[in-house]
XYZ file of C-alpha atoms in Angstrom:
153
model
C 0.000 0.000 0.000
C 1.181 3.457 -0.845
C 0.440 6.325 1.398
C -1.820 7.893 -1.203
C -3.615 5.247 -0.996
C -4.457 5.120 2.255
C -7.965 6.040 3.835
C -9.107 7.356 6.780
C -10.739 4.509 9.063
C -13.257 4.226 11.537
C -12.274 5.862 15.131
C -11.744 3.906 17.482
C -14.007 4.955 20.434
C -11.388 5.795 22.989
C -13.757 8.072 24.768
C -12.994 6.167 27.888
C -9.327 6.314 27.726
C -7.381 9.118 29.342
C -4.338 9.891 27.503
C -1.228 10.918 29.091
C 2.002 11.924 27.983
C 5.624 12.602 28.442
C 7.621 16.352 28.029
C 9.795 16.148 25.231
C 8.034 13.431 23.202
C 6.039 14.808 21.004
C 3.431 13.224 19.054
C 2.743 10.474 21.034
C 0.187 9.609 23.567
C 0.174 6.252 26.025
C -2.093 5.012 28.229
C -0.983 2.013 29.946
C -3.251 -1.229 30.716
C -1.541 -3.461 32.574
C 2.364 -4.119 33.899
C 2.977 -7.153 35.347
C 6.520 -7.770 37.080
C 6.135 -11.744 37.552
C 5.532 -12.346 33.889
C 7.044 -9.620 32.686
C 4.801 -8.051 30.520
C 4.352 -4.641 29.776
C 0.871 -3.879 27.730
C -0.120 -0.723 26.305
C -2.060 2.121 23.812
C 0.021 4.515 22.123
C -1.866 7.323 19.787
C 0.924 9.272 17.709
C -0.227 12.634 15.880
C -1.358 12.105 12.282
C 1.860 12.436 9.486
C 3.997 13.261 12.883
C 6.792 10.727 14.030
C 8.203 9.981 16.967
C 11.458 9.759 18.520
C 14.011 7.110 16.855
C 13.512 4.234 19.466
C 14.908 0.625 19.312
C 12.449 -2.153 20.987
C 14.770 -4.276 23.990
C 11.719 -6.612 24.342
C 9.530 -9.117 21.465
C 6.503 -7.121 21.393
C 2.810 -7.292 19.563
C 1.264 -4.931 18.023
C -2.667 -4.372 17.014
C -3.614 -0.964 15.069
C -6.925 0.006 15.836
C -7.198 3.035 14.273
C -6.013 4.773 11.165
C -1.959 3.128 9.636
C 1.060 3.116 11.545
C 3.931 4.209 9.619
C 7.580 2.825 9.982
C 10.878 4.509 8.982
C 14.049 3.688 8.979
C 16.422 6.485 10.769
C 17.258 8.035 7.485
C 13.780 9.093 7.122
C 12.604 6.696 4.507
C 9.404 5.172 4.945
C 10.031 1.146 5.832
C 6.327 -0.138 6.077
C 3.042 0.667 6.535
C 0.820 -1.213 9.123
C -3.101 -0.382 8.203
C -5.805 -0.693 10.902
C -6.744 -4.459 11.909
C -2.673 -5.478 11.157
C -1.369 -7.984 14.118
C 2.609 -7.893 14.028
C 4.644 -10.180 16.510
C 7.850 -8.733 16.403
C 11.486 -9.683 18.592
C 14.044 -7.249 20.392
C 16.732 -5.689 18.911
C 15.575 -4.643 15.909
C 16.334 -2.056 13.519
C 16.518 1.814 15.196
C 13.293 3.469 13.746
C 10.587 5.990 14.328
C 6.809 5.683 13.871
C 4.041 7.900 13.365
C 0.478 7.925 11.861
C -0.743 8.508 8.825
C -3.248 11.309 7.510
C -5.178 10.568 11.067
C -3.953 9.777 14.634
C -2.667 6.088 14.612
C -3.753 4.144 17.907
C -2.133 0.682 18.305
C -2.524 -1.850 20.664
C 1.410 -2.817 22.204
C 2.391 -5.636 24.418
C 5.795 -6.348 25.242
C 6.793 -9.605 26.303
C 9.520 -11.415 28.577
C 11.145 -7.812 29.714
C 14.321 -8.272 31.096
C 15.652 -4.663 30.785
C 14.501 -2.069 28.780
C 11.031 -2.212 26.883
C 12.119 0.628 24.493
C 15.465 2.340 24.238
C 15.268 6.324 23.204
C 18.252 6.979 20.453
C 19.708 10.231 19.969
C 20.616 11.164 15.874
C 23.864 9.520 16.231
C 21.728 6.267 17.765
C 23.136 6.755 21.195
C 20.569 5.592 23.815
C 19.566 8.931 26.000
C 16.340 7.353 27.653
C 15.255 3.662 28.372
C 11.589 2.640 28.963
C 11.298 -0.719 31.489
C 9.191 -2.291 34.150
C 10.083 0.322 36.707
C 9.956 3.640 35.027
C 6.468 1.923 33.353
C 5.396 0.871 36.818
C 5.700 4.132 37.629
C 4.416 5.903 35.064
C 1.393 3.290 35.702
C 1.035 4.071 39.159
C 1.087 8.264 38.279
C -1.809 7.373 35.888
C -3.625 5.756 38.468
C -3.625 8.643 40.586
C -4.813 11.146 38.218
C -7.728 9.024 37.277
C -8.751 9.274 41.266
């Protein structure tokens, strides 16, 4: 599928969800569901802003993904566009991967992530020169968790 191709899709009703995010990432949203230490699972929503990306990130843990609204969009750190992922695609992917960024297409992407047997970081933030500045794991999501929980209150 080209981009031009693409179509906007149904919303996803996330009425119910309460989005929260992070100074200094831009165009991205998370609300997490669930993180669970014993089996080391991290699940959760991400929204990122329509033809936005994120920052370049590597994934330290096999994840799976499920976009439920509008196409998540892939590139490689050069820029160039890798893949596009429309609405309904299920991905199982494994850690280490390639550096990349993400980002929706012409309407705010939500996807479904849950990252599996965590052992140290979930995601790992890269700088231009793919240097890791920031790491995502089960603490600094178990807290993040546990800051959401007390807004919602």
């Amino acid at each position: 599928m080209h981009p031009e191709d693409a179509m906007a899709t149904l919303p996803f009703d996330d009425s119910n969800i309460t989005w929260q995010t992070i100074e200094g990432f831009d165009h991205a949203a998370y609300h997490i569901l669930s993180v669970d230490e014993d089996a080391r699972i991290v699940d959760l929503l991400f929204k990122f802003a329509a033809n936005a990306r994120i920052a370049l990130h590597r994934h330290g843990a096999a994840y799976r993904t499920l976009v439920l609204q509008g196409e998540l969009r892939i590139y490689r750190p050069n820029g160039e566009l890798k893949e596009i992922r429309p609405v309904g695609s299920y991905v199982a992917g494994r850690a280490e991967g390639e550096p990349h960024t993400e980002g929706g297409g012409d309407q705010d992407v939500i996807v479904y992530f849950t990252n599996r047997d965590v052992a140290g970081p979930v995601y790992e933030i890269l700088d231009e020169h793919q240097a890791v500045v920031a790491t995502f794991g089960i603490p600094e999501f178990k807290a993040l968790y546990e800051a959401q929980i007390s807004r919602a209150a």
